[in-house]
């Protein structure tokens, strides 16, 4: 329990520090995208790797729900490519990432 609390505190303190600062905050969805390494394979807004599709226009091909479904698909059932499954992410994070990508177009 103690360890859990420490983890929670470590996780929230830097965020609080950022919020108190005047500098503009990074979109939480973009932060997730950075941390999860999506740009290792995908170009997003002109930045990233070209191993997979450029995601900047993905919102003109897929809906938010379709993007979300794709992110959580079992990696072994993917018909093309080698994208990992992000099944274990909190639903809220999946929603954020999917909305962010959808709205890029
Ligand atoms: C190891 C490489 C890799 C990583 C990391 C990766 N992807 Fe992918 N992704 C792929 C491949 C391969 C495909 C399927 C083939 C393609 O679209 O090029 C794909 C497909 C997609 C698609 C569907 C694109 C379309 O037009 O149909 C979306 C949306 C997507 N990825 C989002 C993400 C997000 C968000 C992340 C980070 C959470 C991520 N990917 C991380 C390799 C990756």
mmCIF file of N, CA and C and ligand atoms in Angstrom:
data_model
loop_
_atom_site.group_PDB
_atom_site.id
_atom_site.type_symbol
_atom_site.label_atom_id
_atom_site.label_comp_id
_atom_site.label_asym_id
_atom_site.label_seq_id
_atom_site.Cartn_x
_atom_site.Cartn_y
_atom_site.Cartn_z
ATOM 1 N N UNK A 1 0.836 -1.210 0.000
ATOM 2 C CA UNK A 1 0.000 0.000 0.000
ATOM 3 C C UNK A 1 0.863 1.248 0.000
ATOM 4 N N UNK A 2 1.911 1.217 0.852
ATOM 5 C CA UNK A 2 2.815 2.370 0.907
ATOM 6 C C UNK A 2 3.451 2.616 -0.455
ATOM 7 N N UNK A 3 3.911 1.540 -1.045
ATOM 8 C CA UNK A 3 4.580 1.677 -2.345
ATOM 9 C C UNK A 3 3.617 2.265 -3.368
ATOM 10 N N UNK A 4 2.392 1.798 -3.320
ATOM 11 C CA UNK A 4 1.386 2.311 -4.240
ATOM 12 C C UNK A 4 1.217 3.831 -4.081
ATOM 13 N N UNK A 5 1.133 4.270 -2.818
ATOM 14 C CA UNK A 5 0.963 5.702 -2.558
ATOM 15 C C UNK A 5 2.134 6.510 -3.095
ATOM 16 N N UNK A 6 3.334 5.978 -2.893
ATOM 17 C CA UNK A 6 4.518 6.690 -3.377
ATOM 18 C C UNK A 6 4.461 6.815 -4.893
ATOM 19 N N UNK A 7 4.068 5.734 -5.544
ATOM 20 C CA UNK A 7 3.959 5.775 -7.007
ATOM 21 C C UNK A 7 2.945 6.819 -7.439
ATOM 22 N N UNK A 8 1.818 6.834 -6.745
ATOM 23 C CA UNK A 8 0.775 7.801 -7.092
ATOM 24 C C UNK A 8 1.301 9.220 -6.910
ATOM 25 N N UNK A 9 1.986 9.445 -5.803
ATOM 26 C CA UNK A 9 2.516 10.787 -5.552
ATOM 27 C C UNK A 9 3.544 11.187 -6.605
ATOM 28 N N UNK A 10 4.434 10.266 -6.921
ATOM 29 C CA UNK A 10 5.461 10.572 -7.926
ATOM 30 C C UNK A 10 4.800 10.892 -9.257
ATOM 31 N N UNK A 11 3.714 10.212 -9.527
ATOM 32 C CA UNK A 11 3.038 10.421 -10.796
ATOM 33 C C UNK A 11 2.314 11.755 -10.860
ATOM 34 N N UNK A 12 1.803 12.221 -9.746
ATOM 35 C CA UNK A 12 0.973 13.424 -9.793
ATOM 36 C C UNK A 12 1.746 14.708 -9.530
ATOM 37 N N UNK A 13 2.828 14.618 -8.753
ATOM 38 C CA UNK A 13 3.556 15.840 -8.410
ATOM 39 C C UNK A 13 4.066 16.612 -9.620
ATOM 40 N N UNK A 14 4.747 15.960 -10.561
ATOM 41 C CA UNK A 14 5.257 16.731 -11.705
ATOM 42 C C UNK A 14 4.126 17.384 -12.485
ATOM 43 N N UNK A 15 2.993 16.707 -12.566
ATOM 44 C CA UNK A 15 1.846 17.279 -13.280
ATOM 45 C C UNK A 15 1.368 18.555 -12.588
ATOM 46 N N UNK A 16 1.307 18.499 -11.259
ATOM 47 C CA UNK A 16 0.885 19.657 -10.494
ATOM 48 C C UNK A 16 1.851 20.808 -10.731
ATOM 49 N N UNK A 17 3.140 20.472 -10.795
ATOM 50 C CA UNK A 17 4.145 21.497 -11.012
ATOM 51 C C UNK A 17 3.949 22.148 -12.379
ATOM 52 N N UNK A 18 3.644 21.317 -13.368
ATOM 53 C CA UNK A 18 3.439 21.848 -14.719
ATOM 54 C C UNK A 18 2.203 22.746 -14.752
ATOM 55 N N UNK A 19 1.143 22.290 -14.060
ATOM 56 C CA UNK A 19 -0.105 23.048 -14.086
ATOM 57 C C UNK A 19 0.066 24.422 -13.436
ATOM 58 N N UNK A 20 0.944 24.496 -12.422
ATOM 59 C CA UNK A 20 1.135 25.755 -11.724
ATOM 60 C C UNK A 20 1.977 26.729 -12.558
ATOM 61 N N UNK A 21 2.686 26.189 -13.505
ATOM 62 C CA UNK A 21 3.577 27.005 -14.322
ATOM 63 C C UNK A 21 2.757 27.748 -15.392
ATOM 64 N N UNK A 22 3.328 28.832 -15.897
ATOM 65 C CA UNK A 22 2.620 29.595 -16.923
ATOM 66 C C UNK A 22 2.832 29.053 -18.337
ATOM 67 N N UNK A 23 3.856 28.215 -18.482
ATOM 68 C CA UNK A 23 4.163 27.705 -19.823
ATOM 69 C C UNK A 23 3.013 26.837 -20.332
ATOM 70 N N UNK A 24 2.776 26.862 -21.634
ATOM 71 C CA UNK A 24 1.650 26.098 -22.165
ATOM 72 C C UNK A 24 1.821 24.600 -21.912
ATOM 73 N N UNK A 25 0.717 23.935 -21.590
ATOM 74 C CA UNK A 25 0.771 22.514 -21.294
ATOM 75 C C UNK A 25 0.712 21.703 -22.577
ATOM 76 N N UNK A 26 1.436 20.594 -22.569
ATOM 77 C CA UNK A 26 1.340 19.677 -23.707
ATOM 78 C C UNK A 26 -0.013 18.982 -23.622
ATOM 79 N N UNK A 27 -0.652 18.792 -24.759
ATOM 80 C CA UNK A 27 -1.889 18.028 -24.820
ATOM 81 C C UNK A 27 -1.626 16.648 -24.207
ATOM 82 N N UNK A 28 -2.450 16.227 -23.215
ATOM 83 C CA UNK A 28 -2.195 14.930 -22.581
ATOM 84 C C UNK A 28 -2.178 13.779 -23.586
ATOM 85 N N UNK A 29 -2.951 13.911 -24.642
ATOM 86 C CA UNK A 29 -2.973 12.853 -25.653
ATOM 87 C C UNK A 29 -1.631 12.784 -26.372
ATOM 88 N N UNK A 30 -1.085 13.934 -26.677
ATOM 89 C CA UNK A 30 0.195 13.972 -27.373
ATOM 90 C C UNK A 30 1.295 13.424 -26.464
ATOM 91 N N UNK A 31 1.173 13.705 -25.187
ATOM 92 C CA UNK A 31 2.146 13.197 -24.242
ATOM 93 C C UNK A 31 2.094 11.662 -24.211
ATOM 94 N N UNK A 32 0.882 11.115 -24.220
ATOM 95 C CA UNK A 32 0.731 9.659 -24.248
ATOM 96 C C UNK A 32 1.366 9.087 -25.508
ATOM 97 N N UNK A 33 1.116 9.758 -26.617
ATOM 98 C CA UNK A 33 1.642 9.300 -27.893
ATOM 99 C C UNK A 33 3.175 9.282 -27.865
ATOM 100 N N UNK A 34 3.748 10.308 -27.249
ATOM 101 C CA UNK A 34 5.213 10.361 -27.125
ATOM 102 C C UNK A 34 5.706 9.208 -26.251
ATOM 103 N N UNK A 35 5.067 9.076 -25.071
ATOM 104 C CA UNK A 35 5.524 8.086 -24.104
ATOM 105 C C UNK A 35 5.372 6.665 -24.647
ATOM 106 N N UNK A 36 4.290 6.414 -25.373
ATOM 107 C CA UNK A 36 4.023 5.067 -25.874
ATOM 108 C C UNK A 36 4.848 4.739 -27.113
ATOM 109 N N UNK A 37 5.486 5.738 -27.670
ATOM 110 C CA UNK A 37 6.384 5.464 -28.792
ATOM 111 C C UNK A 37 5.699 5.270 -30.135
ATOM 112 N N UNK A 38 4.484 5.784 -30.290
ATOM 113 C CA UNK A 38 3.779 5.636 -31.575
ATOM 114 C C UNK A 38 4.622 6.199 -32.720
ATOM 115 N N UNK A 39 5.362 7.246 -32.428
ATOM 116 C CA UNK A 39 6.145 7.889 -33.481
ATOM 117 C C UNK A 39 7.381 7.087 -33.863
ATOM 118 N N UNK A 40 7.624 5.993 -33.133
ATOM 119 C CA UNK A 40 8.690 5.094 -33.561
ATOM 120 C C UNK A 40 8.351 4.478 -34.906
ATOM 121 N N UNK A 41 7.058 4.344 -35.180
ATOM 122 C CA UNK A 41 6.621 3.704 -36.432
ATOM 123 C C UNK A 41 5.814 4.647 -37.315
ATOM 124 N N UNK A 42 5.081 5.564 -36.709
ATOM 125 C CA UNK A 42 4.164 6.420 -37.463
ATOM 126 C C UNK A 42 4.641 7.870 -37.523
ATOM 127 N N UNK A 43 4.420 8.508 -38.627
ATOM 128 C CA UNK A 43 4.577 9.954 -38.696
ATOM 129 C C UNK A 43 3.281 10.586 -38.187
ATOM 130 N N UNK A 44 3.411 11.532 -37.261
ATOM 131 C CA UNK A 44 2.253 12.279 -36.768
ATOM 132 C C UNK A 44 2.606 13.753 -36.860
ATOM 133 N N UNK A 45 1.859 14.497 -37.628
ATOM 134 C CA UNK A 45 2.161 15.917 -37.850
ATOM 135 C C UNK A 45 3.596 16.148 -38.315
ATOM 136 N N UNK A 46 4.032 15.352 -39.263
ATOM 137 C CA UNK A 46 5.346 15.568 -39.859
ATOM 138 C C UNK A 46 6.523 15.051 -39.058
ATOM 139 N N UNK A 47 6.236 14.358 -37.950
ATOM 140 C CA UNK A 47 7.319 13.916 -37.083
ATOM 141 C C UNK A 47 7.171 12.430 -36.797
ATOM 142 N N UNK A 48 8.246 11.667 -36.981
ATOM 143 C CA UNK A 48 8.183 10.259 -36.614
ATOM 144 C C UNK A 48 8.765 9.341 -37.665
ATOM 145 N N UNK A 49 8.553 8.032 -37.432
ATOM 146 C CA UNK A 49 9.134 7.029 -38.311
ATOM 147 C C UNK A 49 8.218 6.664 -39.458
ATOM 148 N N UNK A 50 8.802 6.120 -40.512
ATOM 149 C CA UNK A 50 7.998 5.783 -41.689
ATOM 150 C C UNK A 50 7.833 4.273 -41.844
ATOM 151 N N UNK A 51 7.870 3.536 -40.720
ATOM 152 C CA UNK A 51 7.664 2.088 -40.789
ATOM 153 C C UNK A 51 6.201 1.754 -41.079
ATOM 154 N N UNK A 52 5.298 2.625 -40.665
ATOM 155 C CA UNK A 52 3.862 2.392 -40.862
ATOM 156 C C UNK A 52 3.233 3.675 -41.426
ATOM 157 N N UNK A 53 1.906 3.628 -41.617
ATOM 158 C CA UNK A 53 1.188 4.760 -42.203
ATOM 159 C C UNK A 53 1.386 6.068 -41.453
ATOM 160 N N UNK A 54 1.419 7.142 -42.190
ATOM 161 C CA UNK A 54 1.364 8.488 -41.615
ATOM 162 C C UNK A 54 -0.026 8.652 -40.984
ATOM 163 N N UNK A 55 -0.074 8.981 -39.701
ATOM 164 C CA UNK A 55 -1.374 9.049 -39.008
ATOM 165 C C UNK A 55 -2.018 10.436 -39.047
ATOM 166 N N UNK A 56 -1.339 11.395 -39.642
ATOM 167 C CA UNK A 56 -1.859 12.761 -39.615
ATOM 168 C C UNK A 56 -3.265 12.857 -40.219
ATOM 169 N N UNK A 57 -3.527 12.062 -41.261
ATOM 170 C CA UNK A 57 -4.831 12.127 -41.926
ATOM 171 C C UNK A 57 -5.738 10.952 -41.558
ATOM 172 N N UNK A 58 -5.375 10.222 -40.505
ATOM 173 C CA UNK A 58 -6.132 9.003 -40.202
ATOM 174 C C UNK A 58 -7.605 9.297 -39.919
ATOM 175 N N UNK A 59 -7.891 10.499 -39.413
ATOM 176 C CA UNK A 59 -9.270 10.868 -39.114
ATOM 177 C C UNK A 59 -10.155 10.992 -40.345
ATOM 178 N N UNK A 60 -9.545 11.083 -41.512
ATOM 179 C CA UNK A 60 -10.386 11.121 -42.715
ATOM 180 C C UNK A 60 -10.664 9.704 -43.228
ATOM 181 N N UNK A 61 -9.999 8.711 -42.627
ATOM 182 C CA UNK A 61 -10.257 7.313 -43.026
ATOM 183 C C UNK A 61 -11.039 6.565 -41.963
ATOM 184 N N UNK A 62 -10.757 6.867 -40.679
ATOM 185 C CA UNK A 62 -11.347 6.092 -39.594
ATOM 186 C C UNK A 62 -12.060 6.994 -38.598
ATOM 187 N N UNK A 63 -13.077 6.427 -37.913
ATOM 188 C CA UNK A 63 -13.762 7.169 -36.858
ATOM 189 C C UNK A 63 -13.003 6.983 -35.545
ATOM 190 N N UNK A 64 -13.386 7.759 -34.530
ATOM 191 C CA UNK A 64 -12.760 7.632 -33.208
ATOM 192 C C UNK A 64 -12.887 6.185 -32.713
ATOM 193 N N UNK A 65 -14.085 5.621 -32.864
ATOM 194 C CA UNK A 65 -14.325 4.258 -32.392
ATOM 195 C C UNK A 65 -13.466 3.249 -33.151
ATOM 196 N N UNK A 66 -13.343 3.447 -34.448
ATOM 197 C CA UNK A 66 -12.522 2.525 -35.235
ATOM 198 C C UNK A 66 -11.055 2.590 -34.806
ATOM 199 N N UNK A 67 -10.591 3.799 -34.538
ATOM 200 C CA UNK A 67 -9.193 3.956 -34.105
ATOM 201 C C UNK A 67 -8.999 3.241 -32.768
ATOM 202 N N UNK A 68 -9.966 3.451 -31.860
ATOM 203 C CA UNK A 68 -9.881 2.839 -30.540
ATOM 204 C C UNK A 68 -9.866 1.310 -30.640
ATOM 205 N N UNK A 69 -10.737 0.789 -31.478
ATOM 206 C CA UNK A 69 -10.816 -0.659 -31.651
ATOM 207 C C UNK A 69 -9.496 -1.200 -32.177
ATOM 208 N N UNK A 70 -8.935 -0.463 -33.113
ATOM 209 C CA UNK A 70 -7.676 -0.891 -33.705
ATOM 210 C C UNK A 70 -6.528 -0.908 -32.689
ATOM 211 N N UNK A 71 -6.539 0.076 -31.800
ATOM 212 C CA UNK A 71 -5.467 0.163 -30.806
ATOM 213 C C UNK A 71 -5.497 -1.017 -29.834
ATOM 214 N N UNK A 72 -6.695 -1.521 -29.563
ATOM 215 C CA UNK A 72 -6.809 -2.579 -28.560
ATOM 216 C C UNK A 72 -6.876 -3.963 -29.184
ATOM 217 N N UNK A 73 -6.829 -4.050 -30.500
ATOM 218 C CA UNK A 73 -6.913 -5.357 -31.148
ATOM 219 C C UNK A 73 -5.748 -6.228 -30.692
ATOM 220 N N UNK A 74 -6.019 -7.505 -30.550
ATOM 221 C CA UNK A 74 -4.984 -8.466 -30.189
ATOM 222 C C UNK A 74 -3.920 -8.464 -31.293
ATOM 223 N N UNK A 75 -2.678 -8.242 -30.903
ATOM 224 C CA UNK A 75 -1.608 -8.107 -31.898
ATOM 225 C C UNK A 75 -1.509 -9.339 -32.800
ATOM 226 N N UNK A 76 -1.841 -10.506 -32.254
ATOM 227 C CA UNK A 76 -1.689 -11.728 -33.056
ATOM 228 C C UNK A 76 -2.764 -11.836 -34.137
ATOM 229 N N UNK A 77 -3.831 -11.037 -34.020
ATOM 230 C CA UNK A 77 -4.888 -11.113 -35.033
ATOM 231 C C UNK A 77 -4.711 -10.037 -36.103
ATOM 232 N N UNK A 78 -3.699 -9.234 -35.988
ATOM 233 C CA UNK A 78 -3.520 -8.183 -36.990
ATOM 234 C C UNK A 78 -3.216 -8.812 -38.340
ATOM 235 N N UNK A 79 -3.896 -8.324 -39.332
ATOM 236 C CA UNK A 79 -3.681 -8.891 -40.657
ATOM 237 C C UNK A 79 -2.462 -8.274 -41.323
ATOM 238 N N UNK A 80 -2.221 -6.998 -41.050
ATOM 239 C CA UNK A 80 -1.028 -6.411 -41.640
ATOM 240 C C UNK A 80 -0.203 -5.760 -40.551
ATOM 241 N N UNK A 81 1.094 -5.912 -40.706
ATOM 242 C CA UNK A 81 1.983 -5.185 -39.816
ATOM 243 C C UNK A 81 2.230 -5.844 -38.488
ATOM 244 N N UNK A 82 2.800 -5.088 -37.619
ATOM 245 C CA UNK A 82 3.412 -5.612 -36.402
ATOM 246 C C UNK A 82 3.145 -4.654 -35.260
ATOM 247 N N UNK A 83 2.033 -3.950 -35.342
ATOM 248 C CA UNK A 83 1.744 -2.982 -34.286
ATOM 249 C C UNK A 83 1.376 -3.708 -32.996
ATOM 250 N N UNK A 84 1.957 -3.263 -31.868
ATOM 251 C CA UNK A 84 1.590 -3.892 -30.597
ATOM 252 C C UNK A 84 0.144 -3.570 -30.223
ATOM 253 N N UNK A 85 -0.437 -4.357 -29.297
ATOM 254 C CA UNK A 85 -1.772 -4.065 -28.801
ATOM 255 C C UNK A 85 -1.654 -3.138 -27.593
ATOM 256 N N UNK A 86 -2.521 -2.143 -27.545
ATOM 257 C CA UNK A 86 -2.506 -1.221 -26.411
ATOM 258 C C UNK A 86 -3.706 -1.481 -25.507
ATOM 259 N N UNK A 87 -4.089 -2.752 -25.477
ATOM 260 C CA UNK A 87 -5.213 -3.264 -24.727
ATOM 261 C C UNK A 87 -5.169 -2.905 -23.242
ATOM 262 N N UNK A 88 -3.978 -2.821 -22.677
ATOM 263 C CA UNK A 88 -3.855 -2.625 -21.229
ATOM 264 C C UNK A 88 -3.925 -1.158 -20.813
ATOM 265 N N UNK A 89 -4.036 -0.260 -21.766
ATOM 266 C CA UNK A 89 -4.140 1.164 -21.417
ATOM 267 C C UNK A 89 -5.495 1.461 -20.799
ATOM 268 N N UNK A 90 -5.542 2.428 -19.872
ATOM 269 C CA UNK A 90 -6.845 2.859 -19.347
ATOM 270 C C UNK A 90 -7.745 3.346 -20.494
ATOM 271 N N UNK A 91 -9.037 3.065 -20.381
ATOM 272 C CA UNK A 91 -9.993 3.445 -21.426
ATOM 273 C C UNK A 91 -9.926 4.928 -21.750
ATOM 274 N N UNK A 92 -9.734 5.728 -20.703
ATOM 275 C CA UNK A 92 -9.698 7.176 -20.871
ATOM 276 C C UNK A 92 -8.520 7.589 -21.772
ATOM 277 N N UNK A 93 -7.393 6.907 -21.597
ATOM 278 C CA UNK A 93 -6.218 7.211 -22.406
ATOM 279 C C UNK A 93 -6.460 6.827 -23.868
ATOM 280 N N UNK A 94 -7.098 5.668 -24.057
ATOM 281 C CA UNK A 94 -7.394 5.221 -25.422
ATOM 282 C C UNK A 94 -8.314 6.221 -26.117
ATOM 283 N N UNK A 95 -9.297 6.692 -25.347
ATOM 284 C CA UNK A 95 -10.242 7.666 -25.893
ATOM 285 C C UNK A 95 -9.500 8.955 -26.271
ATOM 286 N N UNK A 96 -8.639 9.404 -25.390
ATOM 287 C CA UNK A 96 -7.889 10.634 -25.649
ATOM 288 C C UNK A 96 -7.041 10.523 -26.903
ATOM 289 N N UNK A 97 -6.296 9.427 -27.002
ATOM 290 C CA UNK A 97 -5.410 9.244 -28.157
ATOM 291 C C UNK A 97 -6.247 9.193 -29.433
ATOM 292 N N UNK A 98 -7.350 8.453 -29.385
ATOM 293 C CA UNK A 98 -8.168 8.276 -30.589
ATOM 294 C C UNK A 98 -8.790 9.599 -31.024
ATOM 295 N N UNK A 99 -9.284 10.364 -30.061
ATOM 296 C CA UNK A 99 -9.865 11.670 -30.410
ATOM 297 C C UNK A 99 -8.800 12.608 -30.958
ATOM 298 N N UNK A 100 -7.637 12.570 -30.356
ATOM 299 C CA UNK A 100 -6.548 13.438 -30.802
ATOM 300 C C UNK A 100 -6.202 13.122 -32.262
ATOM 301 N N UNK A 101 -6.021 11.842 -32.553
ATOM 302 C CA UNK A 101 -5.652 11.463 -33.923
ATOM 303 C C UNK A 101 -6.775 11.809 -34.893
ATOM 304 N N UNK A 102 -8.007 11.528 -34.465
ATOM 305 C CA UNK A 102 -9.153 11.813 -35.329
ATOM 306 C C UNK A 102 -9.206 13.296 -35.690
ATOM 307 N N UNK A 103 -8.900 14.153 -34.732
ATOM 308 C CA UNK A 103 -9.028 15.597 -34.953
ATOM 309 C C UNK A 103 -7.832 16.242 -35.656
ATOM 310 N N UNK A 104 -6.815 15.459 -35.946
ATOM 311 C CA UNK A 104 -5.638 16.040 -36.619
ATOM 312 C C UNK A 104 -5.928 16.465 -38.048
ATOM 313 N N UNK A 105 -6.814 15.761 -38.706
ATOM 314 C CA UNK A 105 -7.044 15.936 -40.143
ATOM 315 C C UNK A 105 -7.502 17.355 -40.483
HETATM 316 C C1 LIG B 1 6.077 -1.232 -33.930
HETATM 317 C C2 LIG B 1 5.501 -0.257 -34.838
HETATM 318 C C3 LIG B 1 4.237 0.451 -34.408
HETATM 319 C C4 LIG B 1 3.996 1.154 -33.255
HETATM 320 C C5 LIG B 1 4.930 1.385 -32.081
HETATM 321 C C6 LIG B 1 2.660 1.681 -33.387
HETATM 322 N N1 LIG B 1 2.096 1.308 -34.570
HETATM 323 FE FE1 LIG B 1 0.275 1.842 -35.279
HETATM 324 N N2 LIG B 1 0.523 0.633 -36.920
HETATM 325 C C7 LIG B 1 1.676 -0.080 -37.181
HETATM 326 C C8 LIG B 1 1.445 -0.887 -38.379
HETATM 327 C C9 LIG B 1 2.466 -1.792 -39.034
HETATM 328 C C10 LIG B 1 0.108 -0.642 -38.780
HETATM 329 C C11 LIG B 1 -0.698 -1.293 -39.906
HETATM 330 C C12 LIG B 1 -0.172 -1.046 -41.232
HETATM 331 C C13 LIG B 1 -0.160 0.392 -41.540
HETATM 332 O O1 LIG B 1 -1.193 1.069 -41.320
HETATM 333 O O2 LIG B 1 0.879 0.865 -42.011
HETATM 334 C C14 LIG B 1 -0.426 0.357 -37.865
HETATM 335 C C15 LIG B 1 -1.679 0.919 -37.969
HETATM 336 C C16 LIG B 1 -2.163 1.921 -37.150
HETATM 337 C C17 LIG B 1 -3.403 2.646 -37.352
HETATM 338 C C18 LIG B 1 -4.356 2.468 -38.522
HETATM 339 C C19 LIG B 1 -3.896 3.345 -39.629
HETATM 340 C C20 LIG B 1 -4.810 3.326 -40.834
HETATM 341 O O3 LIG B 1 -4.749 4.259 -41.614
HETATM 342 O O4 LIG B 1 -5.556 2.346 -40.985
HETATM 343 C C21 LIG B 1 -3.533 3.527 -36.306
HETATM 344 C C22 LIG B 1 -4.677 4.496 -36.051
HETATM 345 C C23 LIG B 1 -2.370 3.366 -35.466
HETATM 346 N N3 LIG B 1 -1.557 2.397 -36.013
HETATM 347 C C24 LIG B 1 -2.143 4.071 -34.309
HETATM 348 C C25 LIG B 1 -1.046 3.870 -33.463
HETATM 349 C C26 LIG B 1 -0.896 4.531 -32.175
HETATM 350 C C27 LIG B 1 -1.851 5.547 -31.590
HETATM 351 C C28 LIG B 1 0.263 4.056 -31.643
HETATM 352 C C29 LIG B 1 0.843 4.366 -30.270
HETATM 353 C C30 LIG B 1 -0.058 4.139 -29.137
HETATM 354 C C31 LIG B 1 0.841 3.121 -32.603
HETATM 355 N N4 LIG B 1 0.019 3.037 -33.674
HETATM 356 C C32 LIG B 1 2.052 2.464 -32.428
HETATM 357 C C33 LIG B 1 2.853 -0.056 -36.471
HETATM 358 C C34 LIG B 1 3.031 0.533 -35.228
#
